[in-house]
Amino acid sequence: IKTDNSLYRINATLLLLTAIFLVAWKLPLSDYLQNIVLMSLPTHMFTETFSIVISILIFALIFSTHKEDYRWNPIVLACSFLSIGLLDFAHTISYGGMPDFVTPGSPDKSIYFWLIARYIAALALLVTAVQIWKKSTWAINRYWWLFISLSVTAVAYWIGLYHLELFPRTFIEGKGLTDFKVAAEYGLIAILLVPAYLFYKQAKSTPSFDVQGLYAATVITILSELCFTLYANITGLFILLGHVYKVIDY
């Protein structure tokens, strides 16, 4: 009964956040709010710094307490969030108005790091949801997972800083998001729907980890990604709302 009540409260909160998104989406003034500065540079830095700190704390907590007991899901989640924190840092420092981060900042550069971080997060949640947290017949030492995550991050940095032309355009000034950017965000949502459903099913039982929290975070991430399919200006309503949802999510 306690588990059901908790899940009920989570679902009620998620419905409220969904209603806020729908109201913002259909708001008569939404077009006007897209074109005024709601997402200032300090606001962007605050929301991203918050998520970066949480990402690093997730890594530090799990990595420092993990035991080599053949449970590899937590360490995959931990190392993934280390990569996410480092990539979100690059996203933040590459945002318009920030000093040059090796190369000049631009919406394309900032969005590139954003998308890579979001896909790593989506895949980490998918792995966590699909593979039940129980002892497996095989395991990889946590330092190998750390090496893999840092290697992926290094390659992402190399492309974003020196070979951004290899990545499709994601934002055009005066026009807004490209078809590739919108499709990439919908791809993220498609991936996240799977762990959201699996976490919801698992949340009805009493697992050995906070599956209800992961369920809520995954659904809020979907709402955040929906916001990032709608903005036409990097300082407007939907990019602000998307970052607010990201803070709640983390």
Coordinates of C-alpha atoms in Angstrom, one line a residue:
I1 CA 0.0 0.0 0.0
K2 CA 2.8 2.4 0.8
T3 CA 4.4 1.7 -2.6
D4 CA 1.1 2.3 -4.4
N5 CA 0.6 5.6 -2.6
S6 CA 4.1 6.7 -3.4
L7 CA 3.6 5.8 -7.1
Y8 CA 0.2 7.7 -7.0
R9 CA 1.9 10.8 -5.8
I10 CA 4.6 10.5 -8.5
N11 CA 2.0 10.1 -11.2
A12 CA 0.1 13.1 -9.9
T13 CA 3.2 15.2 -10.0
L14 CA 4.0 14.0 -13.6
L15 CA 0.5 14.9 -14.7
L16 CA 0.9 18.4 -13.3
L17 CA 4.3 18.9 -15.1
T18 CA 2.7 17.5 -18.3
A19 CA -0.2 20.0 -17.9
I20 CA 2.3 22.9 -17.5
F21 CA 4.0 21.8 -20.7
L22 CA 0.7 21.6 -22.6
V23 CA -0.4 25.0 -21.4
A24 CA 2.9 26.6 -22.4
W25 CA 2.7 24.8 -25.8
K26 CA -0.8 26.1 -26.5
L27 CA -0.5 29.5 -24.8
P28 CA -1.7 32.3 -27.1
L29 CA 1.4 34.3 -26.2
S30 CA 3.9 31.4 -26.8
D31 CA 5.0 32.9 -30.1
Y32 CA 5.7 36.2 -28.4
L33 CA 7.5 34.5 -25.5
Q34 CA 9.7 32.7 -28.0
N35 CA 11.2 36.0 -29.1
I36 CA 12.0 37.7 -25.8
V37 CA 14.9 36.9 -23.5
L38 CA 13.7 34.5 -20.8
M39 CA 16.7 32.2 -20.8
S40 CA 19.6 34.6 -19.8
L41 CA 23.2 33.5 -19.8
P42 CA 23.3 33.4 -15.9
T43 CA 20.1 31.3 -15.8
H44 CA 21.6 28.9 -18.3
M45 CA 24.8 28.6 -16.3
F46 CA 22.9 28.0 -13.1
T47 CA 20.7 25.2 -14.4
E48 CA 23.5 23.5 -16.2
T49 CA 25.9 23.8 -13.3
F50 CA 23.3 22.2 -11.1
S51 CA 22.9 19.2 -13.4
I52 CA 26.7 18.9 -13.8
V53 CA 27.2 18.8 -10.0
I54 CA 24.5 16.2 -9.7
S55 CA 26.0 14.1 -12.5
I56 CA 29.4 14.1 -10.8
L57 CA 27.9 13.3 -7.5
I58 CA 26.1 10.3 -9.0
F59 CA 29.4 9.1 -10.4
A60 CA 31.3 9.7 -7.2
L61 CA 28.7 8.0 -4.9
I62 CA 28.3 4.9 -7.0
F63 CA 31.9 4.5 -8.0
S64 CA 33.3 4.9 -4.5
T65 CA 30.8 2.5 -2.9
H66 CA 30.6 -0.1 -5.7
K67 CA 31.7 -3.7 -4.9
E68 CA 32.8 -6.1 -7.5
D69 CA 29.8 -8.4 -6.9
Y70 CA 28.9 -8.9 -10.6
R71 CA 26.3 -6.2 -10.5
W72 CA 27.4 -4.1 -13.4
N73 CA 24.3 -1.9 -13.9
P74 CA 25.2 0.7 -11.2
I75 CA 28.7 1.1 -12.5
V76 CA 27.5 1.6 -16.1
L77 CA 25.1 4.3 -14.8
A78 CA 27.9 5.9 -12.7
C79 CA 30.4 6.1 -15.5
S80 CA 27.8 7.3 -18.0
F81 CA 26.9 10.2 -15.7
L82 CA 30.6 11.1 -15.5
S83 CA 30.6 11.4 -19.3
I84 CA 27.3 13.3 -19.1
G85 CA 28.7 15.8 -16.6
L86 CA 31.8 16.4 -18.7
L87 CA 29.8 16.9 -21.9
D88 CA 27.3 19.2 -20.2
F89 CA 30.3 21.3 -19.0
A90 CA 31.4 21.6 -22.7
H91 CA 27.8 22.4 -23.7
T92 CA 27.6 25.1 -21.0
I93 CA 31.0 26.7 -21.9
S94 CA 30.2 26.6 -25.6
Y95 CA 26.9 28.5 -25.2
G96 CA 26.5 31.9 -26.9
G97 CA 28.0 34.7 -24.9
M98 CA 30.6 32.5 -23.2
P99 CA 34.4 32.9 -23.7
D100 CA 36.0 30.7 -26.3
F101 CA 36.4 27.1 -25.2
V102 CA 39.4 26.2 -27.4
T103 CA 37.3 27.2 -30.4
P104 CA 34.6 29.9 -30.6
G105 CA 31.2 29.1 -29.2
S106 CA 28.1 28.7 -31.3
P107 CA 24.6 27.2 -31.1
D108 CA 25.7 24.3 -33.2
K109 CA 28.7 23.6 -31.0
S110 CA 26.6 23.9 -27.8
I111 CA 23.8 21.7 -29.2
Y112 CA 26.3 19.1 -30.4
F113 CA 27.6 18.5 -26.8
W114 CA 24.0 18.6 -25.5
L115 CA 22.8 15.8 -27.9
I116 CA 25.8 13.5 -27.2
A117 CA 25.2 13.9 -23.4
R118 CA 21.5 13.3 -23.8
Y119 CA 21.9 10.1 -25.9
I120 CA 24.4 8.7 -23.3
A121 CA 21.9 9.4 -20.6
A122 CA 19.0 7.8 -22.6
L123 CA 21.1 4.7 -23.3
A124 CA 22.3 4.4 -19.7
L125 CA 18.7 4.5 -18.5
L126 CA 17.7 1.9 -21.1
V127 CA 20.4 -0.5 -19.9
T128 CA 19.4 0.1 -16.3
A129 CA 15.8 -0.6 -17.1
V130 CA 16.3 -3.7 -19.3
Q131 CA 18.9 -5.4 -17.1
I132 CA 17.5 -6.2 -13.7
W133 CA 19.8 -5.3 -10.9
K134 CA 20.9 -8.8 -9.8
K135 CA 24.0 -10.8 -10.0
S136 CA 25.2 -11.6 -13.5
T137 CA 27.4 -14.4 -14.7
W138 CA 30.0 -11.9 -15.9
A139 CA 31.4 -8.6 -14.9
I140 CA 33.9 -6.0 -16.1
N141 CA 36.2 -4.2 -13.6
R142 CA 34.8 -0.8 -12.8
Y143 CA 38.1 0.8 -14.0
W144 CA 37.4 -0.6 -17.5
W145 CA 34.0 1.0 -17.5
L146 CA 35.7 4.3 -16.4
F147 CA 38.2 4.0 -19.2
I148 CA 35.4 3.3 -21.8
S149 CA 33.4 6.4 -20.6
L150 CA 36.4 8.7 -20.6
S151 CA 37.4 7.4 -24.1
V152 CA 33.9 8.1 -25.5
T153 CA 34.0 11.6 -23.9
A154 CA 37.5 12.3 -25.3
V155 CA 36.3 11.4 -28.9
A156 CA 33.2 13.5 -28.4
Y157 CA 35.4 16.5 -27.3
W158 CA 37.8 16.0 -30.3
I159 CA 34.9 16.1 -32.8
G160 CA 33.1 19.0 -31.1
L161 CA 36.2 21.2 -30.7
Y162 CA 38.1 20.4 -33.9
H163 CA 35.8 18.7 -36.4
L164 CA 32.3 20.0 -35.8
E165 CA 31.7 20.1 -39.6
L166 CA 31.4 16.3 -39.3
F167 CA 28.2 16.8 -37.4
P168 CA 25.0 18.0 -39.2
R169 CA 23.8 21.6 -38.6
T170 CA 21.4 21.8 -35.7
F171 CA 20.4 25.5 -35.5
I172 CA 20.2 28.3 -38.1
E173 CA 20.0 31.9 -36.9
G174 CA 16.7 33.5 -37.9
K175 CA 15.1 30.1 -38.8
G176 CA 15.5 28.0 -35.7
L177 CA 16.1 24.3 -35.3
T178 CA 17.0 22.2 -38.3
D179 CA 15.1 19.0 -39.2
F180 CA 18.1 17.0 -38.0
K181 CA 17.9 18.5 -34.5
V182 CA 14.2 18.0 -34.2
A183 CA 14.5 14.4 -35.4
A184 CA 17.4 13.7 -33.0
E185 CA 15.3 15.0 -30.1
Y186 CA 12.4 12.7 -31.1
G187 CA 14.8 9.9 -31.4
L188 CA 15.8 10.5 -27.7
I189 CA 12.1 10.5 -26.7
A190 CA 11.6 7.2 -28.6
I191 CA 14.5 5.6 -26.6
L192 CA 13.3 7.0 -23.3
L193 CA 9.8 5.7 -23.7
V194 CA 11.1 2.2 -23.3
P195 CA 12.8 2.7 -19.8
A196 CA 9.9 4.8 -18.7
Y197 CA 7.5 1.9 -19.4
L198 CA 9.8 -0.7 -17.9
F199 CA 10.5 1.4 -14.7
Y200 CA 6.7 2.0 -14.4
K201 CA 6.1 -1.8 -14.4
Q202 CA 8.9 -2.4 -11.9
A203 CA 7.7 0.5 -9.7
K204 CA 4.6 -1.6 -8.8
S205 CA 6.9 -4.1 -6.9
T206 CA 9.4 -3.4 -4.2
P207 CA 12.8 -3.6 -5.9
S208 CA 16.2 -3.1 -4.2
F209 CA 16.8 0.3 -5.8
D210 CA 14.8 3.5 -6.2
V211 CA 12.9 2.5 -9.4
Q212 CA 10.2 5.0 -8.7
G213 CA 12.7 7.8 -8.7
L214 CA 14.2 6.5 -12.0
Y215 CA 10.7 6.3 -13.5
A216 CA 9.9 9.9 -12.5
A217 CA 13.2 11.2 -13.8
T218 CA 12.8 9.4 -17.1
V219 CA 9.3 10.8 -17.7
I220 CA 10.5 14.3 -16.8
T221 CA 13.4 13.9 -19.2
I222 CA 10.9 13.2 -21.9
L223 CA 9.0 16.4 -21.1
S224 CA 12.3 18.3 -21.2
E225 CA 13.2 16.8 -24.6
L226 CA 9.7 17.8 -26.0
C227 CA 10.5 21.4 -25.0
F228 CA 13.7 21.2 -27.0
T229 CA 11.9 20.3 -30.2
L230 CA 9.8 23.5 -30.1
Y231 CA 12.1 26.4 -29.5
A232 CA 13.0 28.9 -32.3
N233 CA 15.2 31.1 -30.2
I234 CA 17.9 30.1 -27.8
T235 CA 16.6 32.5 -25.1
G236 CA 12.9 31.9 -25.4
L237 CA 10.2 30.2 -23.5
F238 CA 10.7 26.5 -24.4
I239 CA 14.4 26.4 -23.9
L240 CA 13.8 27.9 -20.4
L241 CA 11.1 25.4 -19.6
G242 CA 13.2 22.6 -20.9
H243 CA 16.1 23.5 -18.6
V244 CA 13.7 23.9 -15.6
Y245 CA 12.5 20.4 -16.3
K246 CA 16.1 19.2 -16.5
V247 CA 16.8 20.6 -13.0
I248 CA 13.7 18.8 -11.6
D249 CA 14.8 15.7 -13.4
Y250 CA 18.3 15.6 -12.0

